[in-house]
XYZ file of C-alpha atoms in Angstrom:
754
model
C 0.567 -38.334 -29.012
C 2.275 -35.804 -26.752
C 3.799 -38.620 -24.704
C 4.946 -40.394 -27.870
C 6.520 -37.164 -29.162
C 8.419 -36.689 -25.882
C 9.653 -40.271 -26.146
C 11.004 -39.593 -29.656
C 12.793 -36.462 -28.384
C 14.568 -38.470 -25.673
C 15.721 -40.939 -28.360
C 16.805 -37.981 -30.551
C 14.378 -39.081 -33.295
C 13.506 -35.480 -33.995
C 11.699 -35.849 -37.334
C 9.315 -38.432 -35.891
C 8.766 -36.146 -32.877
C 7.803 -33.282 -35.220
C 5.418 -35.525 -37.182
C 3.773 -36.595 -33.931
C 3.378 -32.991 -32.715
C 1.765 -32.124 -36.056
C -0.872 -34.786 -35.288
C -1.293 -33.227 -31.833
C -1.955 -29.835 -33.446
C -4.495 -31.346 -35.880
C -6.479 -32.730 -32.944
C -6.161 -29.451 -31.017
C -7.443 -27.367 -33.954
C -10.576 -29.525 -34.094
C -11.318 -29.080 -30.388
C -9.794 -25.725 -29.420
C -9.729 -22.125 -30.623
C -6.897 -21.125 -32.965
C -5.135 -19.112 -30.247
C -5.588 -21.557 -27.358
C -2.476 -21.827 -25.102
C -2.284 -25.603 -25.687
C -1.787 -25.038 -29.428
C 0.860 -22.415 -28.708
C 2.630 -24.897 -26.432
C 2.729 -27.429 -29.275
C 4.287 -24.795 -31.553
C 6.859 -24.127 -28.844
C 7.753 -27.806 -28.672
C 8.254 -28.018 -32.444
C 10.412 -24.880 -32.291
C 12.506 -26.503 -29.543
C 12.985 -29.629 -31.664
C 14.176 -27.589 -34.658
C 16.659 -25.868 -32.310
C 18.055 -29.272 -31.386
C 18.299 -30.058 -35.120
C 20.256 -26.804 -35.660
C 17.560 -25.494 -38.019
C 17.211 -22.009 -36.537
C 15.003 -20.509 -39.273
C 12.349 -23.182 -38.814
C 12.640 -22.938 -35.031
C 12.035 -19.182 -35.175
C 9.105 -19.718 -37.537
C 7.323 -21.886 -34.956
C 8.252 -19.612 -32.054
C 6.691 -16.771 -34.031
C 3.429 -18.725 -34.286
C 3.089 -18.530 -30.506
C 2.947 -14.724 -30.596
C 0.450 -14.114 -33.428
C -2.986 -15.451 -34.315
C -3.639 -17.455 -37.468
C -5.580 -14.533 -38.921
C -2.858 -11.922 -38.345
C 0.226 -11.327 -40.445
C 3.172 -9.622 -38.811
C 6.671 -8.854 -39.993
C 9.205 -9.795 -37.319
C 12.988 -9.900 -37.255
C 14.932 -12.899 -35.999
C 15.687 -11.022 -32.777
C 11.970 -10.362 -32.321
C 11.280 -14.064 -32.777
C 13.913 -15.051 -30.251
C 12.825 -12.676 -27.513
C 9.054 -12.382 -27.988
C 7.106 -14.117 -25.255
C 3.820 -15.797 -26.032
C 1.203 -13.710 -24.265
C -0.178 -16.658 -22.299
C 2.839 -18.949 -22.175
C 4.241 -20.154 -18.871
C 7.692 -19.129 -17.743
C 8.655 -22.813 -17.804
C 8.087 -22.998 -21.566
C 9.868 -19.701 -22.153
C 12.887 -20.867 -20.149
C 12.971 -24.060 -22.212
C 12.851 -21.982 -25.403
C 15.706 -19.712 -24.260
C 17.740 -22.731 -23.146
C 17.396 -24.412 -26.544
C 18.369 -21.211 -28.350
C 21.381 -20.749 -26.057
C 22.548 -24.305 -26.745
C 22.074 -23.789 -30.492
C 24.218 -20.640 -30.451
C 26.837 -22.371 -28.294
C 27.113 -25.250 -30.772
C 27.627 -22.681 -33.523
C 30.224 -20.692 -31.521
C 27.922 -17.657 -31.368
C 28.607 -16.973 -27.684
C 27.349 -13.401 -27.712
C 23.838 -14.560 -28.662
C 24.100 -17.482 -26.239
C 24.776 -14.987 -23.437
C 21.639 -13.025 -24.379
C 19.491 -16.159 -24.123
C 20.965 -17.155 -20.754
C 20.312 -13.631 -19.497
C 16.673 -14.044 -20.587
C 16.573 -17.231 -18.508
C 17.948 -15.373 -15.480
C 15.280 -12.672 -15.769
C 12.558 -15.327 -15.678
C 14.172 -17.368 -12.901
C 14.960 -14.474 -10.565
C 11.389 -13.238 -10.915
C 10.363 -16.443 -9.123
C 12.576 -15.744 -6.111
C 11.300 -13.796 -3.104
C 13.045 -10.481 -2.506
C 14.367 -11.732 0.801
C 16.289 -14.536 -0.976
C 18.283 -11.925 -2.901
C 19.827 -10.525 0.285
C 23.507 -11.420 0.492
C 23.411 -11.962 4.247
C 20.646 -14.590 4.463
C 21.223 -18.313 4.059
C 18.533 -20.269 2.261
C 17.745 -22.289 5.380
C 16.723 -19.018 7.045
C 14.691 -17.911 4.033
C 12.842 -21.233 3.978
C 12.159 -20.951 7.688
C 10.670 -17.491 7.176
C 8.510 -18.732 4.309
C 7.262 -21.649 6.430
C 6.642 -19.443 9.442
C 4.668 -16.742 7.657
C 2.841 -18.554 4.882
C 1.911 -21.700 6.836
C 1.228 -23.229 3.450
C 0.330 -26.626 4.934
C -2.530 -25.081 6.902
C -5.145 -23.485 4.655
C -6.753 -21.488 7.469
C -3.456 -19.910 8.507
C -2.561 -19.193 4.889
C -5.932 -17.455 4.493
C -5.118 -15.371 7.586
C -1.844 -14.317 5.980
C -3.672 -13.167 2.836
C -6.488 -11.531 4.808
C -3.938 -9.120 6.269
C -3.668 -7.595 2.800
C -7.440 -7.049 2.730
C -7.328 -4.947 5.892
C -4.283 -3.000 4.740
C -5.968 -2.243 1.397
C -9.079 -1.045 3.254
C -6.985 1.165 5.519
C -5.189 2.756 2.559
C -8.564 3.194 0.854
C -9.917 5.071 3.879
C -6.838 7.295 3.974
C -7.062 7.947 0.236
C -10.712 8.951 0.617
C -9.784 11.451 3.333
C -6.959 12.833 1.210
C -9.129 13.077 -1.930
C -7.185 10.393 -3.768
C -8.634 7.494 -5.750
C -9.810 5.239 -2.931
C -11.845 2.940 -5.182
C -8.707 1.149 -6.446
C -7.819 0.059 -2.912
C -11.381 -0.803 -1.914
C -11.823 -2.939 -5.021
C -8.499 -4.731 -4.401
C -9.673 -5.491 -0.862
C -13.071 -6.625 -2.116
C -11.664 -8.936 -4.817
C -9.222 -10.634 -2.446
C -11.667 -10.972 0.456
C -14.255 -12.546 -1.841
C -11.710 -15.248 -2.791
C -10.909 -16.031 0.834
C -14.232 -15.921 2.647
C -15.406 -19.411 1.683
C -12.240 -20.972 3.112
C -12.389 -19.454 6.581
C -14.904 -18.029 9.055
C -13.787 -14.463 8.402
C -15.712 -11.269 9.154
C -18.964 -11.887 7.263
C -19.944 -8.223 7.485
C -16.816 -7.084 5.686
C -18.349 -7.626 2.236
C -21.164 -5.215 3.118
C -18.720 -2.699 4.544
C -16.651 -2.798 1.352
C -19.702 -2.332 -0.872
C -20.616 0.619 1.334
C -17.151 2.154 1.080
C -17.090 1.795 -2.704
C -20.518 3.460 -2.749
C -19.059 6.358 -0.754
C -16.397 6.849 -3.434
C -18.946 6.919 -6.256
C -21.131 9.269 -4.208
C -18.232 11.669 -3.785
C -17.761 11.856 -7.548
C -21.514 12.263 -8.206
C -21.874 8.863 -9.894
C -25.228 8.531 -8.190
C -26.688 5.445 -9.860
C -23.518 3.418 -9.308
C -23.412 4.546 -5.669
C -27.020 3.398 -5.194
C -26.174 -0.003 -6.702
C -23.276 -0.377 -4.260
C -25.490 0.491 -1.269
C -28.084 -2.068 -2.394
C -25.336 -4.685 -2.759
C -24.184 -3.794 0.754
C -27.696 -4.404 2.095
C -28.132 -7.650 0.160
C -24.777 -9.054 1.338
C -26.461 -10.356 4.497
C -25.053 -7.664 6.777
C -25.781 -8.605 10.394
C -25.963 -5.474 12.523
C -28.396 -2.949 13.950
C -26.746 -0.447 11.595
C -28.286 -1.990 8.494
C -30.572 1.045 8.176
C -27.632 3.155 6.946
C -27.653 1.618 3.447
C -31.253 2.691 2.776
C -30.613 6.041 4.439
C -27.760 6.729 2.006
C -29.952 5.898 -0.988
C -32.649 8.220 0.302
C -30.083 10.941 0.895
C -28.845 10.684 -2.703
C -32.384 10.963 -4.072
C -33.075 13.925 -1.796
C -29.916 15.696 -2.995
C -31.131 15.249 -6.563
C -34.599 16.666 -5.751
C -36.315 13.291 -6.160
C -38.282 13.666 -2.931
C -40.737 10.812 -3.514
C -37.898 8.300 -3.845
C -36.114 9.832 -0.849
C -39.291 9.416 1.210
C -39.620 5.758 0.137
C -36.046 4.828 1.021
C -36.010 6.698 4.331
C -39.145 4.827 5.362
C -37.342 1.580 4.505
C -34.412 2.815 6.573
C -36.766 3.531 9.478
C -38.052 -0.048 9.373
C -34.488 -1.408 9.708
C -33.672 0.133 13.116
C -34.966 -0.269 16.650
C -32.834 2.539 18.105
C -35.292 5.162 19.361
C -32.949 8.133 18.893
C -32.186 7.139 15.314
C -35.870 6.460 14.651
C -36.748 9.955 15.888
C -34.122 11.547 13.644
C -35.290 9.558 10.626
C -38.941 10.327 11.333
C -38.181 14.060 11.418
C -36.440 13.780 8.069
C -39.381 11.832 6.644
C -41.830 14.448 7.953
C -39.699 17.191 6.440
C -39.479 15.494 3.054
C -43.236 14.846 3.016
C -43.846 18.530 3.739
C -41.535 19.235 0.824
C -43.538 16.950 -1.437
C -46.898 18.416 -0.444
C -45.874 22.059 -0.644
C -43.301 21.692 -3.417
C -41.516 24.542 -1.677
C -37.795 23.827 -1.496
C -37.141 26.675 0.936
C -39.033 24.872 3.717
C -36.194 22.405 4.143
C -33.213 23.934 5.957
C -31.012 21.083 4.765
C -31.805 21.713 1.115
C -29.007 22.634 -1.279
C -29.575 24.933 -4.233
C -29.403 23.057 -7.554
C -27.541 25.934 -9.131
C -24.821 25.903 -6.512
C -22.806 22.800 -7.370
C -19.988 23.726 -5.046
C -22.346 23.845 -2.062
C -23.779 20.508 -3.040
C -20.339 18.917 -3.215
C -19.363 20.531 0.070
C -22.451 19.119 1.809
C -21.695 15.642 0.451
C -18.126 16.136 1.588
C -19.321 17.086 5.095
C -21.230 13.862 5.414
C -18.333 11.851 4.001
C -15.826 13.587 6.255
C -17.920 12.846 9.318
C -17.151 9.233 8.462
C -20.543 7.623 8.108
C -18.656 4.364 7.689
C -18.042 4.558 11.444
C -21.759 3.933 11.939
C -21.198 0.483 10.516
C -17.898 -0.332 12.168
C -18.240 1.364 15.561
C -21.618 0.561 17.088
C -20.971 2.820 20.077
C -20.791 5.858 17.789
C -24.163 5.355 16.060
C -26.001 8.182 17.768
C -23.128 10.639 17.440
C -22.611 9.764 13.780
C -26.318 10.160 13.001
C -26.396 13.471 14.849
C -23.520 14.719 12.704
C -25.625 14.068 9.633
C -27.905 16.882 10.822
C -25.153 19.466 10.932
C -24.752 22.294 8.477
C -23.438 25.778 8.899
C -26.578 27.439 7.570
C -28.677 25.858 10.305
C -26.312 26.860 13.094
C -25.926 30.454 11.947
C -29.698 30.837 11.926
C -29.860 29.228 15.352
C -27.222 31.665 16.661
C -29.360 34.635 15.594
C -32.393 33.130 17.335
C -30.452 32.597 20.560
C -29.130 36.169 20.553
C -32.719 37.414 20.806
C -33.143 35.427 24.024
C -30.244 37.078 25.839
C -31.217 39.305 28.754
C -30.907 43.028 28.096
C -28.084 43.717 30.523
C -25.862 41.015 29.036
C -23.385 42.544 26.612
C -22.978 40.782 23.290
C -20.027 41.402 21.020
C -20.633 42.181 17.387
C -19.576 39.520 14.916
C -16.164 41.058 14.332
C -14.823 38.812 11.557
C -11.011 38.948 11.394
C -9.230 39.787 8.170
C -6.795 36.879 8.396
C -3.346 37.616 6.969
C -1.364 34.709 8.382
C 0.411 32.495 5.832
C -2.121 30.091 4.292
C 0.121 27.114 5.069
C 0.300 27.981 8.777
C -3.370 28.704 9.387
C -4.119 24.965 9.531
C -2.255 24.857 12.865
C -4.300 27.635 14.507
C -7.602 25.833 15.323
C -5.864 23.514 17.810
C -4.301 26.575 19.409
C -7.714 28.202 19.782
C -9.003 25.083 21.513
C -6.308 25.598 24.118
C -7.736 29.033 24.903
C -11.229 27.567 25.098
C -10.700 25.824 28.444
C -14.157 26.655 29.733
C -15.957 25.139 26.749
C -17.465 21.723 27.380
C -19.113 20.178 24.333
C -21.016 17.748 26.581
C -22.655 20.614 28.512
C -26.361 20.044 27.939
C -27.621 23.328 29.388
C -29.986 24.059 26.505
C -31.752 26.804 28.474
C -28.697 29.069 28.431
C -28.720 31.118 25.182
C -25.071 32.128 25.507
C -24.001 28.492 25.897
C -26.110 27.604 22.861
C -24.418 30.340 20.818
C -20.966 29.155 21.891
C -21.872 25.561 21.114
C -23.179 26.531 17.671
C -20.050 28.508 16.775
C -17.937 25.514 17.786
C -19.983 23.192 15.579
C -19.648 25.627 12.659
C -15.900 25.598 13.226
C -15.835 21.819 13.258
C -17.649 21.633 9.930
C -15.339 24.269 8.420
C -12.346 22.179 9.508
C -13.770 19.126 7.777
C -14.086 21.226 4.633
C -10.491 22.449 5.134
C -11.753 26.043 5.356
C -9.237 26.904 8.047
C -9.797 30.676 8.018
C -13.544 30.215 8.555
C -12.865 27.643 11.276
C -10.571 30.065 13.111
C -13.181 32.828 12.977
C -15.960 30.547 14.231
C -13.818 29.265 17.104
C -12.710 32.788 17.998
C -16.342 33.916 18.085
C -17.074 31.036 20.467
C -14.258 32.079 22.818
C -15.139 35.745 22.771
C -18.837 35.045 23.296
C -17.958 32.842 26.276
C -15.717 35.439 27.935
C -17.411 38.578 26.554
C -14.111 40.154 25.528
C -11.785 40.086 22.550
C -8.782 37.765 22.605
C -6.085 40.118 21.395
C -3.351 37.466 21.417
C -5.167 35.293 18.906
C -6.357 38.248 16.843
C -2.797 39.554 16.586
C -1.498 36.126 15.605
C -4.101 35.712 12.857
C -3.931 39.221 11.419
C -0.121 39.376 11.132
C 1.339 38.290 7.801
C 4.733 37.816 9.497
C 3.493 35.169 11.930
C 5.849 32.199 11.654
C 6.098 28.640 12.904
C 7.851 29.562 16.146
C 5.190 32.178 16.949
C 2.503 29.522 16.659
C 4.410 26.841 18.580
C 5.339 29.229 21.406
C 1.679 30.076 22.013
C 0.942 26.468 22.946
C 1.331 26.081 26.697
C 0.292 22.513 27.526
C 2.909 19.779 27.200
C 0.582 17.539 25.189
C -0.211 20.423 22.834
C 3.511 21.128 22.398
C 3.975 17.481 21.465
C 1.344 17.435 18.728
C 2.074 20.852 17.247
C 5.755 19.924 16.889
C 4.839 16.609 15.274
C 2.442 18.313 12.869
C 4.949 21.047 12.071
C 7.576 18.349 11.543
C 5.346 16.666 8.974
C 4.621 20.020 7.311
C 8.334 20.861 7.043
C 9.198 17.372 5.780
C 6.524 17.521 3.066
C 7.846 20.901 1.947
C 11.486 19.807 1.801
C 12.575 21.656 4.966
C 14.269 18.568 6.384
C 16.499 20.238 8.975
C 13.531 22.164 10.390
C 11.512 18.942 10.412
C 14.251 17.178 12.377
C 14.241 19.980 14.973
C 10.461 19.646 15.356
C 10.713 15.902 15.942
C 13.588 16.395 18.407
C 11.464 18.840 20.431
C 8.471 16.504 20.303
C 10.556 13.723 21.874
C 11.045 15.875 24.978
C 7.276 16.190 25.517
C 6.240 12.530 25.656
C 6.897 9.282 27.473
C 4.388 7.331 25.384
C 6.273 4.397 23.849
C 4.319 4.274 20.580
C 4.639 8.019 19.997
C 8.385 7.851 20.695
C 8.790 4.960 18.240
C 6.884 6.959 15.621
C 9.203 9.925 16.152
C 12.281 7.686 15.877
C 10.804 6.219 12.687
C 10.413 9.707 11.196
C 13.895 10.799 12.325
C 15.527 7.684 10.837
C 13.720 8.332 7.563
C 15.103 11.875 7.603
C 18.610 10.440 8.117
C 18.299 8.871 4.658
C 18.126 12.418 3.309
C 21.152 14.715 3.423
C 21.021 16.499 6.771
C 23.499 18.644 8.662
C 23.296 16.456 11.781
C 26.583 15.018 12.995
C 27.320 11.323 12.804
C 27.600 11.256 16.610
C 24.072 12.616 16.943
C 22.739 10.084 14.458
C 24.447 7.274 16.353
C 23.037 8.572 19.649
C 19.502 8.329 18.245
C 20.094 4.710 17.212
C 21.443 3.923 20.684
C 18.293 5.320 22.326
C 15.952 3.062 20.375
C 14.967 0.011 22.402
C 12.921 -2.472 20.392
C 13.232 -5.404 22.798
C 9.640 -5.234 23.958
C 6.449 -6.939 22.895
C 4.652 -3.609 23.364
C 5.933 -2.633 19.919
C 4.292 -4.524 17.078
C 6.505 -6.843 15.082
C 6.186 -5.078 11.755
C 6.997 -1.711 13.399
C 10.155 -3.227 14.844
C 11.049 -4.606 11.422
C 10.619 -1.198 9.784
C 12.837 0.433 12.416
C 15.489 -2.290 12.073
C 15.515 -1.845 8.292
C 16.068 1.889 8.653
C 18.833 1.360 11.229
C 20.604 -1.200 9.011
C 20.433 1.105 5.966
C 21.660 4.035 8.042
C 24.571 2.084 9.552
C 25.667 0.652 6.201
C 25.888 4.197 4.900
C 27.586 5.445 8.067
C 30.211 2.687 8.110
C 31.448 2.508 4.532
C 35.020 1.644 5.545
C 34.320 -2.109 6.067
C 35.916 -1.905 9.510
C 35.543 -5.258 11.287
C 34.016 -3.728 14.430
C 31.552 -1.697 12.403
C 30.583 -4.722 10.311
C 29.986 -6.614 13.537
C 27.648 -3.847 14.723
C 25.695 -3.960 11.453
C 25.466 -7.757 11.633
C 24.038 -7.450 15.147
C 21.059 -5.499 13.787
C 20.693 -7.846 10.816
C 20.461 -10.774 13.246
C 17.887 -8.924 15.365
C 15.895 -8.169 12.218
C 15.880 -11.858 11.296
C 14.994 -13.026 14.824
C 12.098 -10.571 14.897
C 10.838 -11.899 11.571
C 10.801 -15.420 12.995
C 8.757 -14.576 16.068
C 5.286 -14.927 14.617
C 3.122 -14.638 11.584
C 1.945 -11.093 12.246
C -1.805 -10.773 11.935
C -3.130 -7.220 11.950
C -6.901 -7.664 11.945
C -7.178 -5.730 15.201
C -5.494 -2.657 13.715
C -8.286 -1.807 11.324
C -10.292 -0.100 14.064
C -8.509 2.830 15.682
C -9.606 4.144 19.056
C -8.704 7.720 19.891
C -5.304 7.906 21.582
C -5.068 4.115 21.772
C -2.111 3.734 19.452
C -1.215 0.170 18.513
C 1.219 0.946 15.703
C 3.124 3.757 13.993
C 0.352 4.063 11.409
C -2.177 4.949 14.108
C -0.026 7.802 15.422
C 0.575 9.161 11.917
C -3.130 9.019 11.165
C -4.008 10.825 14.394
C -1.566 13.547 13.316
C -3.569 13.753 10.051
C -0.335 13.039 8.174
C -2.250 10.983 5.632
C 0.376 10.791 2.875
C 2.969 9.498 5.331
C 0.434 7.051 6.782
C -0.251 5.639 3.315
C 3.512 5.293 2.769
C 3.762 3.465 6.092
C 1.102 0.911 5.154
C 2.720 0.419 1.753
C 5.946 -0.399 3.602
C 4.026 -2.998 5.621
C 2.788 -4.505 2.351
C 6.406 -4.774 1.153
C 7.405 -6.469 4.415
C 4.659 -9.035 4.015
C 5.429 -9.574 0.327
C 9.182 -10.050 0.726
C 8.709 -13.807 1.225
C 6.702 -14.091 -2.013
C 7.818 -14.228 -5.629
C 6.566 -11.618 -8.085
C 4.261 -14.064 -9.956
C 2.568 -15.016 -6.654
C 2.083 -11.332 -5.772
C 0.557 -10.712 -9.201
C -1.706 -13.725 -8.747
C -2.948 -12.460 -5.363
C -3.854 -9.090 -6.894
C -5.359 -10.531 -10.076
C -9.144 -10.162 -9.887
C -9.582 -13.251 -12.104
C -7.474 -15.617 -9.988
C -8.988 -17.977 -7.426
C -7.834 -18.871 -3.939
C -7.076 -22.446 -5.043
C -4.882 -21.158 -7.870
C -3.028 -18.867 -5.438
C -2.652 -21.717 -2.945
C -1.457 -24.309 -5.482
C 1.045 -21.934 -7.092
C 2.392 -20.898 -3.690
C 2.921 -24.549 -2.729
C 4.691 -25.156 -6.048
C 6.832 -22.042 -5.541
C 7.902 -23.259 -2.094
C 8.577 -26.799 -3.345
C 10.768 -25.629 -6.271
C 12.597 -22.971 -4.295
C 15.978 -24.684 -3.835
C 16.000 -26.076 -7.373
C 15.437 -22.542 -8.701
C 18.588 -21.387 -6.906
C 20.648 -24.175 -8.483
C 19.276 -23.321 -11.930
C 20.129 -19.639 -11.436
C 23.674 -20.553 -10.388
C 23.943 -22.768 -13.476
C 22.874 -19.886 -15.769
C 25.466 -17.561 -14.254
C 28.061 -20.308 -14.744
C 27.100 -20.716 -18.421
C 27.335 -16.948 -19.004
C 30.759 -16.862 -17.336
C 31.964 -19.727 -19.529
C 30.637 -18.009 -22.667
C 32.550 -14.851 -21.715
C 35.707 -16.922 -21.259
C 35.258 -18.416 -24.728
C 34.689 -14.962 -26.215
C 37.899 -13.748 -24.565
C 39.866 -16.768 -25.789
C 38.420 -16.814 -29.332
C 38.661 -13.092 -30.139
C 41.322 -10.430 -29.916
C 38.823 -7.772 -28.852
C 40.077 -7.440 -25.256
C 38.584 -3.973 -24.877
C 35.090 -5.345 -25.423
C 35.370 -8.690 -23.638
C 36.857 -7.961 -20.237
C 37.725 -11.008 -18.042
C 35.978 -9.155 -15.215
C 32.671 -10.021 -16.946
C 33.395 -13.713 -16.471
C 34.557 -13.155 -12.882
C 31.381 -11.231 -12.032
C 29.150 -14.058 -13.270
C 31.168 -16.748 -11.468
C 30.833 -14.660 -8.291
C 27.064 -14.461 -8.760
C 26.892 -18.229 -9.268
C 29.017 -18.696 -6.150
C 26.770 -16.362 -4.139
C 23.667 -18.414 -4.897
C 25.319 -21.782 -4.259
C 26.767 -20.624 -0.941
C 23.253 -19.766 0.193
C 22.351 -23.451 -0.098
C 22.342 -25.491 3.086
C 22.853 -28.821 1.326
C 26.348 -30.192 1.998
C 26.337 -32.810 -0.776
C 29.605 -33.445 -2.612
C 28.331 -32.212 -5.985
C 27.467 -28.822 -4.498
C 30.829 -28.473 -2.759
C 32.638 -29.445 -5.962
C 30.763 -26.714 -7.839
C 31.663 -24.129 -5.212
C 35.312 -25.164 -5.439
C 35.182 -24.971 -9.248
C 33.795 -21.401 -9.166
C 36.401 -20.295 -6.624
C 39.204 -21.796 -8.743
C 37.969 -20.108 -11.921
C 37.709 -16.728 -10.148
C 41.217 -17.149 -8.747
C 42.646 -18.118 -12.158
C 40.955 -15.245 -13.997
C 42.099 -12.692 -11.419
C 45.619 -14.082 -11.659
C 45.509 -13.709 -15.450
C 44.392 -10.092 -15.100
C 47.270 -9.384 -12.704
C 49.765 -11.004 -15.083
C 48.514 -8.910 -18.003
C 48.734 -5.726 -15.931
C 52.247 -6.687 -14.789
C 53.396 -7.311 -18.380
C 51.905 -4.009 -19.494
C 53.851 -2.206 -16.775
C 57.100 -3.889 -17.868
C 56.475 -2.927 -21.486
């Protein structure tokens, strides 16, 4: 019946077409729900037919049926009917609806309403273009080449690789959000949903599902949603995780039960954890915890367990959970080499170390002088104190954390103070960290460090005072970078620029230099007092012609340079335009080089920087690092249309649906451009008719028509097809623009004469 109805429409037998669609709807109502999209599509088709019959009221009546259920009554105006989109209708049907309404209004000389409908069409059509296709300086042949090169849509495995990049970026942003106390679960769940769609189509990292369950569990644990966290850890275990670290899932469950005073359950799960590992060091640690918890059960005396947290002290409980989170237990899963260190960190707490310090003091020989615990009354600005711990480390040259001389009480005291300081740093208790570190130094050398004490106890201590106390070149580098980030985040952009300039003088590391240039170029987008010559000199120093710099980092730098130069050279000078075009060409050539895969960037090794994001993360500039990875997402998405992006991030979509729609998007790409040009042409013609048919010249400016012809021309000139029809269209648009501009000049000339 649908085919018969379409046949009647082609023959302009509209009444018979309507009768046939009514039979279609009868059949659909028997087999489908009242609000099924297929029924709504049939209503759309009847509405379109009434448009062709010039019966607008009936057309709007059927369009309205696509937006409400049969059991709902709604009062809607004609404008509502025209512009309301069916909630599940495809853009194709909506475009057809708008086109029919535009043609109806054109036939009835209502050009203003016809323009509105064509503008609705443009909104839908342009949504299906990738952002990169909207750039004035890129021909469509180049855009298509980029799409082919990056999506590899004819090779499912390579297309999966392209999408899997998003999974790793989402995980990275999730980790950063967790560190910065933001909502990490959103990013972890996005990563989980997308990875689950892809894994059956490629031999991807099978353990990643377990890791993601684990990470989501960490988020719920942080917010005390204990039962949900336990469910996530069990899912992580059951996801067939293949690693010697599988014990960690049961350990976490036991830890949660222990924190909630359910010692029997904690004992059960820790024993399960013990059975999952063959590592003797880890087994010994777990066995000690099991012995401790069993003593707790038998004696029911909570004070026997040094790790216990008072139920009434919720802040302490949250801090202890935070300690374990901040020591990144996820690393036990991802970095096998760090298992023992990570497990050892689980044993740390300040209460234990302070007690241990007192025990070690009793073992000191009588003639060895011990300083009193002279706790400093810190007066330094709260914002600056975060930069002091690194400075104290510089003074602690003699301290070696790997020194295993456990028979030396003084060394044990120093080591314990340092560990207390490390925990305080993780809790962002910078004043406590400074005091612990200072105690370590002064215990080591048996004398007060007046320089540090003066720095900490002076409320006038400023940034320069802190920076000037760093002596090593590497320390000068990092303190200037950290101060630069601090000043940038607080709106002190000129001071931030000075910090980054100084940092550049302390390093020859290529990746660190590129990161500094990246930050400086971003500052150039903000109003700064730097001269144009200085800004140009920075651009001239940046050399991106090396494979040592990752492709997407080069692209980010090129984008910043292009934006900066467009702003710098606003005079449209030919030489300046040539310089800008040079960078645009380099940007495009870099895009073509490869489909950048970033799987290897998920794991970061200390001081092994593979990208700008790694340097920013090492600086603990987490907000900026998140911004960086979001910029990478935009770079990867610029070859996709908005509906495809939404489909990728829709937890109900499937890989096949993403794949099929992406193929369709690529196949229809050039036709979409022609249709967009046609809509701009129609709008321009409607404006011309409004100008010719009315005397309201103030409202209907010829420039409106010119602007739309220029837009149509812009899209057609992007096309690489040299067929006669296309060239004729281009010539037609150019002639209309020339004629309209000539008319404007004539009117202005006549007005001057008058």
